[in-house]
C-alpha atoms as a PDB file:
ATOM      1  CA  MET A   1      -4.942   6.403  41.637  1.00  0.00           C
ATOM      2  CA  ASN A   2      -4.763   5.461  37.950  1.00  0.00           C
ATOM      3  CA  ALA A   3      -7.389   6.844  35.647  1.00  0.00           C
ATOM      4  CA  GLU A   4      -9.998   4.309  34.598  1.00  0.00           C
ATOM      5  CA  LYS A   5      -8.977   2.532  31.401  1.00  0.00           C
ATOM      6  CA  LYS A   6     -10.874   3.711  28.338  1.00  0.00           C
ATOM      7  CA  HIS A   7     -12.664   1.069  26.348  1.00  0.00           C
ATOM      8  CA  ARG A   8     -11.590   0.712  22.739  1.00  0.00           C
ATOM      9  CA  ILE A   9     -14.521   0.347  20.338  1.00  0.00           C
ATOM     10  CA  GLY A  10     -14.192  -0.414  16.630  1.00  0.00           C
ATOM     11  CA  ILE A  11     -16.710   0.384  13.885  1.00  0.00           C
ATOM     12  CA  MET A  12     -16.374  -1.398  10.554  1.00  0.00           C
ATOM     13  CA  GLY A  13     -19.028  -0.831   7.917  1.00  0.00           C
ATOM     14  CA  GLY A  14     -19.506  -2.109   4.407  1.00  0.00           C
ATOM     15  CA  THR A  15     -22.003  -3.444   1.915  1.00  0.00           C
ATOM     16  CA  TYR A  16     -20.803  -7.029   2.474  1.00  0.00           C
ATOM     17  CA  ASN A  17     -22.450  -8.181  -0.724  1.00  0.00           C
ATOM     18  CA  PRO A  18     -21.488 -10.903  -0.075  1.00  0.00           C
ATOM     19  CA  ILE A  19     -19.250 -10.937   2.965  1.00  0.00           C
ATOM     20  CA  HIS A  20     -16.105 -12.926   2.185  1.00  0.00           C
ATOM     21  CA  LEU A  21     -12.956 -14.202   3.865  1.00  0.00           C
ATOM     22  CA  GLY A  22     -11.120 -10.950   3.132  1.00  0.00           C
ATOM     23  CA  HIS A  23     -13.684  -9.012   5.186  1.00  0.00           C
ATOM     24  CA  ILE A  24     -13.508 -11.526   8.030  1.00  0.00           C
ATOM     25  CA  ARG A  25      -9.718 -11.598   8.086  1.00  0.00           C
ATOM     26  CA  SER A  26      -9.531  -7.799   8.089  1.00  0.00           C
ATOM     27  CA  ALA A  27     -11.968  -7.570  10.995  1.00  0.00           C
ATOM     28  CA  LEU A  28     -10.094 -10.145  13.072  1.00  0.00           C
ATOM     29  CA  LYS A  29      -6.745  -8.493  12.387  1.00  0.00           C
ATOM     30  CA  ALA A  30      -8.113  -5.042  13.238  1.00  0.00           C
ATOM     31  CA  ARG A  31      -9.568  -6.338  16.496  1.00  0.00           C
ATOM     32  CA  LYS A  32      -6.177  -7.798  17.418  1.00  0.00           C
ATOM     33  CA  TYR A  33      -3.901  -4.947  16.327  1.00  0.00           C
ATOM     34  CA  LEU A  34      -6.087  -2.240  17.856  1.00  0.00           C
ATOM     35  CA  CYS A  35      -6.665  -4.230  21.067  1.00  0.00           C
ATOM     36  CA  LEU A  36     -10.406  -3.622  20.737  1.00  0.00           C
ATOM     37  CA  ASP A  37     -12.762  -4.397  23.586  1.00  0.00           C
ATOM     38  CA  LYS A  38     -15.595  -4.609  21.047  1.00  0.00           C
ATOM     39  CA  LEU A  39     -15.806  -4.469  17.261  1.00  0.00           C
ATOM     40  CA  PHE A  40     -19.119  -3.645  15.590  1.00  0.00           C
ATOM     41  CA  ILE A  41     -19.647  -4.897  12.031  1.00  0.00           C
ATOM     42  CA  ILE A  42     -22.263  -2.752  10.297  1.00  0.00           C
ATOM     43  CA  PRO A  43     -23.869  -3.680   6.958  1.00  0.00           C
ATOM     44  CA  ALA A  44     -24.724  -0.479   5.105  1.00  0.00           C
ATOM     45  CA  SER A  45     -28.198   0.286   3.814  1.00  0.00           C
ATOM     46  CA  THR A  46     -27.315   2.600   0.914  1.00  0.00           C
ATOM     47  CA  PRO A  47     -23.669   3.721   0.823  1.00  0.00           C
ATOM     48  CA  PRO A  48     -23.416   7.330  -0.394  1.00  0.00           C
ATOM     49  CA  HIS A  49     -19.989   6.888  -2.022  1.00  0.00           C
ATOM     50  CA  LYS A  50     -20.461   3.843  -4.254  1.00  0.00           C
ATOM     51  CA  GLU A  51     -22.918   2.053  -6.494  1.00  0.00           C
ATOM     52  CA  PHE A  52     -24.613  -0.781  -4.664  1.00  0.00           C
ATOM     53  CA  ALA A  53     -25.960  -3.783  -6.552  1.00  0.00           C
ATOM     54  CA  ARG A  54     -29.039  -4.928  -4.665  1.00  0.00           C
ATOM     55  CA  ASP A  55     -28.841  -8.597  -5.572  1.00  0.00           C
ATOM     56  CA  ILE A  56     -30.346  -9.893  -2.329  1.00  0.00           C
ATOM     57  CA  SER A  57     -32.573  -8.590   0.451  1.00  0.00           C
ATOM     58  CA  ASP A  58     -31.182  -6.669   3.403  1.00  0.00           C
ATOM     59  CA  SER A  59     -32.398  -9.436   5.716  1.00  0.00           C
ATOM     60  CA  ASP A  60     -30.434 -12.081   3.803  1.00  0.00           C
ATOM     61  CA  ARG A  61     -27.364  -9.875   3.692  1.00  0.00           C
ATOM     62  CA  LEU A  62     -27.602  -9.251   7.447  1.00  0.00           C
ATOM     63  CA  GLU A  63     -27.953 -12.972   8.119  1.00  0.00           C
ATOM     64  CA  THR A  64     -24.862 -13.834   6.078  1.00  0.00           C
ATOM     65  CA  VAL A  65     -22.841 -11.278   8.038  1.00  0.00           C
ATOM     66  CA  ARG A  66     -24.115 -12.687  11.324  1.00  0.00           C
ATOM     67  CA  LEU A  67     -23.179 -16.196  10.207  1.00  0.00           C
ATOM     68  CA  ALA A  68     -19.706 -15.032   9.185  1.00  0.00           C
ATOM     69  CA  PHE A  69     -18.933 -13.680  12.652  1.00  0.00           C
ATOM     70  CA  LYS A  70     -20.870 -16.182  14.737  1.00  0.00           C
ATOM     71  CA  GLY A  71     -18.766 -17.247  17.700  1.00  0.00           C
ATOM     72  CA  LYS A  72     -16.090 -14.595  17.092  1.00  0.00           C
ATOM     73  CA  LYS A  73     -15.114 -13.098  20.443  1.00  0.00           C
ATOM     74  CA  ASN A  74     -15.882  -9.407  21.071  1.00  0.00           C
ATOM     75  CA  ILE A  75     -17.402  -8.935  17.615  1.00  0.00           C
ATOM     76  CA  GLU A  76     -21.031  -7.904  17.235  1.00  0.00           C
ATOM     77  CA  VAL A  77     -23.037  -7.383  14.055  1.00  0.00           C
ATOM     78  CA  SER A  78     -25.240  -4.279  14.193  1.00  0.00           C
ATOM     79  CA  ASP A  79     -28.267  -3.595  11.995  1.00  0.00           C
ATOM     80  CA  ILE A  80     -28.353   0.104  12.924  1.00  0.00           C
ATOM     81  CA  GLU A  81     -27.889   1.356   9.341  1.00  0.00           C
ATOM     82  CA  LEU A  82     -30.344  -1.143   7.856  1.00  0.00           C
ATOM     83  CA  LEU A  83     -32.989  -0.024  10.351  1.00  0.00           C
ATOM     84  CA  ARG A  84     -32.257   3.632   9.650  1.00  0.00           C
ATOM     85  CA  LYS A  85     -32.882   3.182   5.907  1.00  0.00           C
ATOM     86  CA  GLY A  86     -31.845   5.802   3.385  1.00  0.00           C
ATOM     87  CA  LYS A  87     -28.214   6.676   2.805  1.00  0.00           C
ATOM     88  CA  SER A  88     -25.792   5.282   5.375  1.00  0.00           C
ATOM     89  CA  TYR A  89     -23.884   8.357   6.483  1.00  0.00           C
ATOM     90  CA  SER A  90     -20.966   7.479   8.735  1.00  0.00           C
ATOM     91  CA  ILE A  91     -21.453  10.576  10.897  1.00  0.00           C
ATOM     92  CA  ASP A  92     -24.838   9.233  12.058  1.00  0.00           C
ATOM     93  CA  THR A  93     -23.303   5.902  12.981  1.00  0.00           C
ATOM     94  CA  VAL A  94     -20.348   7.519  14.736  1.00  0.00           C
ATOM     95  CA  LEU A  95     -22.661   9.776  16.769  1.00  0.00           C
ATOM     96  CA  HIS A  96     -24.758   6.739  17.722  1.00  0.00           C
ATOM     97  CA  PHE A  97     -21.788   4.852  19.145  1.00  0.00           C
ATOM     98  CA  ARG A  98     -20.325   7.973  20.726  1.00  0.00           C
ATOM     99  CA  SER A  99     -23.618   8.395  22.628  1.00  0.00           C
ATOM    100  CA  ILE A 100     -23.452   4.792  23.844  1.00  0.00           C
ATOM    101  CA  TYR A 101     -19.736   4.893  24.658  1.00  0.00           C
ATOM    102  CA  PRO A 102     -19.123   8.542  25.570  1.00  0.00           C
ATOM    103  CA  ASP A 103     -15.785   7.955  27.286  1.00  0.00           C
ATOM    104  CA  SER A 104     -14.377   5.307  24.955  1.00  0.00           C
ATOM    105  CA  GLU A 105     -11.869   5.498  22.138  1.00  0.00           C
ATOM    106  CA  LEU A 106     -13.637   5.003  18.825  1.00  0.00           C
ATOM    107  CA  PHE A 107     -11.865   3.539  15.800  1.00  0.00           C
ATOM    108  CA  LEU A 108     -13.521   3.856  12.393  1.00  0.00           C
ATOM    109  CA  ILE A 109     -12.054   1.140  10.170  1.00  0.00           C
ATOM    110  CA  ILE A 110     -11.963   1.931   6.460  1.00  0.00           C
ATOM    111  CA  GLY A 111     -10.185   0.925   3.251  1.00  0.00           C
ATOM    112  CA  THR A 112      -7.725   2.601   0.897  1.00  0.00           C
ATOM    113  CA  ASP A 113     -10.257   4.292  -1.385  1.00  0.00           C
ATOM    114  CA  MET A 114     -12.246   5.583   1.565  1.00  0.00           C
ATOM    115  CA  LEU A 115      -9.289   7.424   3.078  1.00  0.00           C
ATOM    116  CA  LEU A 116      -8.257   8.966  -0.232  1.00  0.00           C
ATOM    117  CA  SER A 117     -11.798  10.281  -0.769  1.00  0.00           C
ATOM    118  CA  PHE A 118     -12.548  11.078   2.873  1.00  0.00           C
ATOM    119  CA  GLU A 119     -12.845  14.818   2.332  1.00  0.00           C
ATOM    120  CA  GLN A 120     -15.900  14.108   0.170  1.00  0.00           C
ATOM    121  CA  TRP A 121     -17.706  12.428   3.059  1.00  0.00           C
ATOM    122  CA  TYR A 122     -20.697  14.130   4.623  1.00  0.00           C
ATOM    123  CA  ARG A 123     -19.596  16.162   7.694  1.00  0.00           C
ATOM    124  CA  PHE A 124     -16.175  14.556   7.533  1.00  0.00           C
ATOM    125  CA  THR A 125     -14.525  17.044   9.896  1.00  0.00           C
ATOM    126  CA  GLU A 126     -16.990  16.075  12.649  1.00  0.00           C
ATOM    127  CA  ILE A 127     -16.100  12.428  12.126  1.00  0.00           C
ATOM    128  CA  LEU A 128     -12.403  13.240  12.465  1.00  0.00           C
ATOM    129  CA  GLU A 129     -13.078  14.966  15.781  1.00  0.00           C
ATOM    130  CA  LYS A 130     -14.674  11.841  17.232  1.00  0.00           C
ATOM    131  CA  VAL A 131     -12.713   8.841  15.940  1.00  0.00           C
ATOM    132  CA  THR A 132      -9.315   7.486  15.043  1.00  0.00           C
ATOM    133  CA  LEU A 133      -9.412   6.526  11.390  1.00  0.00           C
ATOM    134  CA  THR A 134      -7.902   3.108  10.885  1.00  0.00           C
ATOM    135  CA  VAL A 135      -7.018   2.169   7.328  1.00  0.00           C
ATOM    136  CA  ILE A 136      -6.649  -1.364   5.976  1.00  0.00           C
ATOM    137  CA  PRO A 137      -4.762  -1.173   2.656  1.00  0.00           C
ATOM    138  CA  ARG A 138      -6.146  -3.150  -0.277  1.00  0.00           C
ATOM    139  CA  HIS A 139      -2.680  -3.685  -1.773  1.00  0.00           C
ATOM    140  CA  SER A 140       0.861  -3.375  -0.389  1.00  0.00           C
ATOM    141  CA  GLU A 141       1.628  -0.706  -2.971  1.00  0.00           C
ATOM    142  CA  ASP A 142      -1.130   1.459  -1.460  1.00  0.00           C
ATOM    143  CA  ILE A 143       0.855   2.079   1.732  1.00  0.00           C
ATOM    144  CA  PRO A 144       3.143   4.926   0.536  1.00  0.00           C
ATOM    145  CA  LYS A 145       0.237   7.018  -0.810  1.00  0.00           C
ATOM    146  CA  LEU A 146      -1.800   6.264   2.322  1.00  0.00           C
ATOM    147  CA  LYS A 147       1.034   7.486   4.533  1.00  0.00           C
ATOM    148  CA  GLU A 148       1.356  10.643   2.441  1.00  0.00           C
ATOM    149  CA  HIS A 149      -2.384  11.329   2.540  1.00  0.00           C
ATOM    150  CA  SER A 150      -2.521  10.600   6.278  1.00  0.00           C
ATOM    151  CA  ALA A 151       0.238  13.138   6.939  1.00  0.00           C
ATOM    152  CA  TYR A 152      -1.676  15.696   4.881  1.00  0.00           C
ATOM    153  CA  MET A 153      -4.932  15.109   6.799  1.00  0.00           C
ATOM    154  CA  GLN A 154      -3.183  15.132  10.138  1.00  0.00           C
ATOM    155  CA  LYS A 155      -1.565  18.466   9.348  1.00  0.00           C
ATOM    156  CA  LEU A 156      -4.660  20.112   7.873  1.00  0.00           C
ATOM    157  CA  TYR A 157      -7.373  18.721  10.146  1.00  0.00           C
ATOM    158  CA  GLY A 158      -5.546  17.343  13.164  1.00  0.00           C
ATOM    159  CA  ALA A 159      -6.855  13.907  12.219  1.00  0.00           C
ATOM    160  CA  SER A 160      -5.821  10.811  14.148  1.00  0.00           C
ATOM    161  CA  ILE A 161      -5.043   8.116  11.568  1.00  0.00           C
ATOM    162  CA  ARG A 162      -3.544   4.648  11.807  1.00  0.00           C
ATOM    163  CA  ILE A 163      -2.539   2.467   8.875  1.00  0.00           C
ATOM    164  CA  LEU A 164      -2.512  -1.261   9.528  1.00  0.00           C
ATOM    165  CA  ASN A 165       0.258  -2.906   7.557  1.00  0.00           C
ATOM    166  CA  LEU A 166      -1.520  -6.219   6.992  1.00  0.00           C
ATOM    167  CA  LYS A 167      -0.790  -8.801   4.358  1.00  0.00           C
ATOM    168  CA  PRO A 168      -3.278  -8.065   1.550  1.00  0.00           C
ATOM    169  CA  PHE A 169      -6.067 -10.553   0.947  1.00  0.00           C
ATOM    170  CA  ASP A 170      -7.740  -8.965  -2.038  1.00  0.00           C
ATOM    171  CA  ILE A 171     -11.067 -10.531  -2.943  1.00  0.00           C
ATOM    172  CA  SER A 172     -13.734  -8.911  -5.072  1.00  0.00           C
ATOM    173  CA  SER A 173     -17.376  -9.194  -4.013  1.00  0.00           C
ATOM    174  CA  THR A 174     -18.306  -8.275  -7.588  1.00  0.00           C
ATOM    175  CA  GLN A 175     -16.362 -11.244  -8.943  1.00  0.00           C
ATOM    176  CA  ILE A 176     -17.881 -13.536  -6.316  1.00  0.00           C
ATOM    177  CA  ARG A 177     -21.392 -12.472  -7.331  1.00  0.00           C
ATOM    178  CA  GLN A 178     -20.577 -13.165 -10.973  1.00  0.00           C
ATOM    179  CA  SER A 179     -19.116 -16.562 -10.123  1.00  0.00           C
ATOM    180  CA  LEU A 180     -22.213 -17.454  -8.101  1.00  0.00           C
ATOM    181  CA  LYS A 181     -24.397 -16.376 -10.996  1.00  0.00           C
ATOM    182  CA  ASN A 182     -22.378 -18.694 -13.229  1.00  0.00           C
ATOM    183  CA  ARG A 183     -22.768 -21.467 -10.635  1.00  0.00           C
ATOM    184  CA  GLU A 184     -19.020 -21.650 -10.088  1.00  0.00           C
ATOM    185  CA  ASP A 185     -17.456 -22.928  -6.857  1.00  0.00           C
ATOM    186  CA  VAL A 186     -16.406 -20.077  -4.526  1.00  0.00           C
ATOM    187  CA  SER A 187     -16.094 -22.145  -1.367  1.00  0.00           C
ATOM    188  CA  ASP A 188     -12.474 -21.020  -0.969  1.00  0.00           C
ATOM    189  CA  LEU A 189     -13.560 -17.361  -0.771  1.00  0.00           C
ATOM    190  CA  LEU A 190     -16.479 -17.561   1.666  1.00  0.00           C
ATOM    191  CA  ASP A 191     -17.062 -18.789   5.206  1.00  0.00           C
ATOM    192  CA  CYS A 192     -18.596 -22.263   4.917  1.00  0.00           C
ATOM    193  CA  ARG A 193     -21.740 -21.216   6.803  1.00  0.00           C
ATOM    194  CA  VAL A 194     -22.195 -18.200   4.525  1.00  0.00           C
ATOM    195  CA  TYR A 195     -21.666 -20.327   1.421  1.00  0.00           C
ATOM    196  CA  SER A 196     -24.176 -22.939   2.606  1.00  0.00           C
ATOM    197  CA  TYR A 197     -26.755 -20.241   3.328  1.00  0.00           C
ATOM    198  CA  ILE A 198     -26.260 -18.689  -0.123  1.00  0.00           C
ATOM    199  CA  LEU A 199     -26.677 -22.047  -1.853  1.00  0.00           C
ATOM    200  CA  GLU A 200     -29.671 -23.088   0.246  1.00  0.00           C
ATOM    201  CA  ARG A 201     -31.457 -19.786  -0.451  1.00  0.00           C
ATOM    202  CA  GLY A 202     -30.434 -19.654  -4.096  1.00  0.00           C
ATOM    203  CA  LEU A 203     -28.936 -16.187  -3.666  1.00  0.00           C
ATOM    204  CA  TYR A 204     -27.115 -14.265  -6.414  1.00  0.00           C
ATOM    205  CA  LEU A 205     -28.347 -16.624  -9.129  1.00  0.00           C
END
């Protein structure tokens, strides 16, 4: 008798301030390439590794993320880190999903900078024991250094790491916020429902 197939669960966090087409594309590509049964999108409360401009409320940010992924199959937006408050440590989120899906394969989806600084993460070795790190490069030229760093982490920590060689779609949330503040058109960078919500609520102005 064949062993029961393990479910494949993805975790993809971020500030999503605002969520843009680059985020959405990356999530959809990761779901496809990793053959995920479920992908959780998790807006962070207070990321410990970066400055976070609090331009809008957490509730508005959560709603824009929900709008961005509305109707997307096998993708669910989770408010676990917003409800937790305080710094959004990935180990807490990983342990949460490991408790819900104890026999599943967990994939923690991160970006270039996150992998290169991963050893600075809180309890990073515990995270490596529980997930496969999946890296989405920001630029094509990032791939060689990501492969080198992955080999280093695999050798030193026994880490399981995958690098998705996707066509870059580099969009800056910082630049989008500035454009919105200047009342410039960014409809080509945002999901239409997200853009409508931002305009209706007068966000980032």
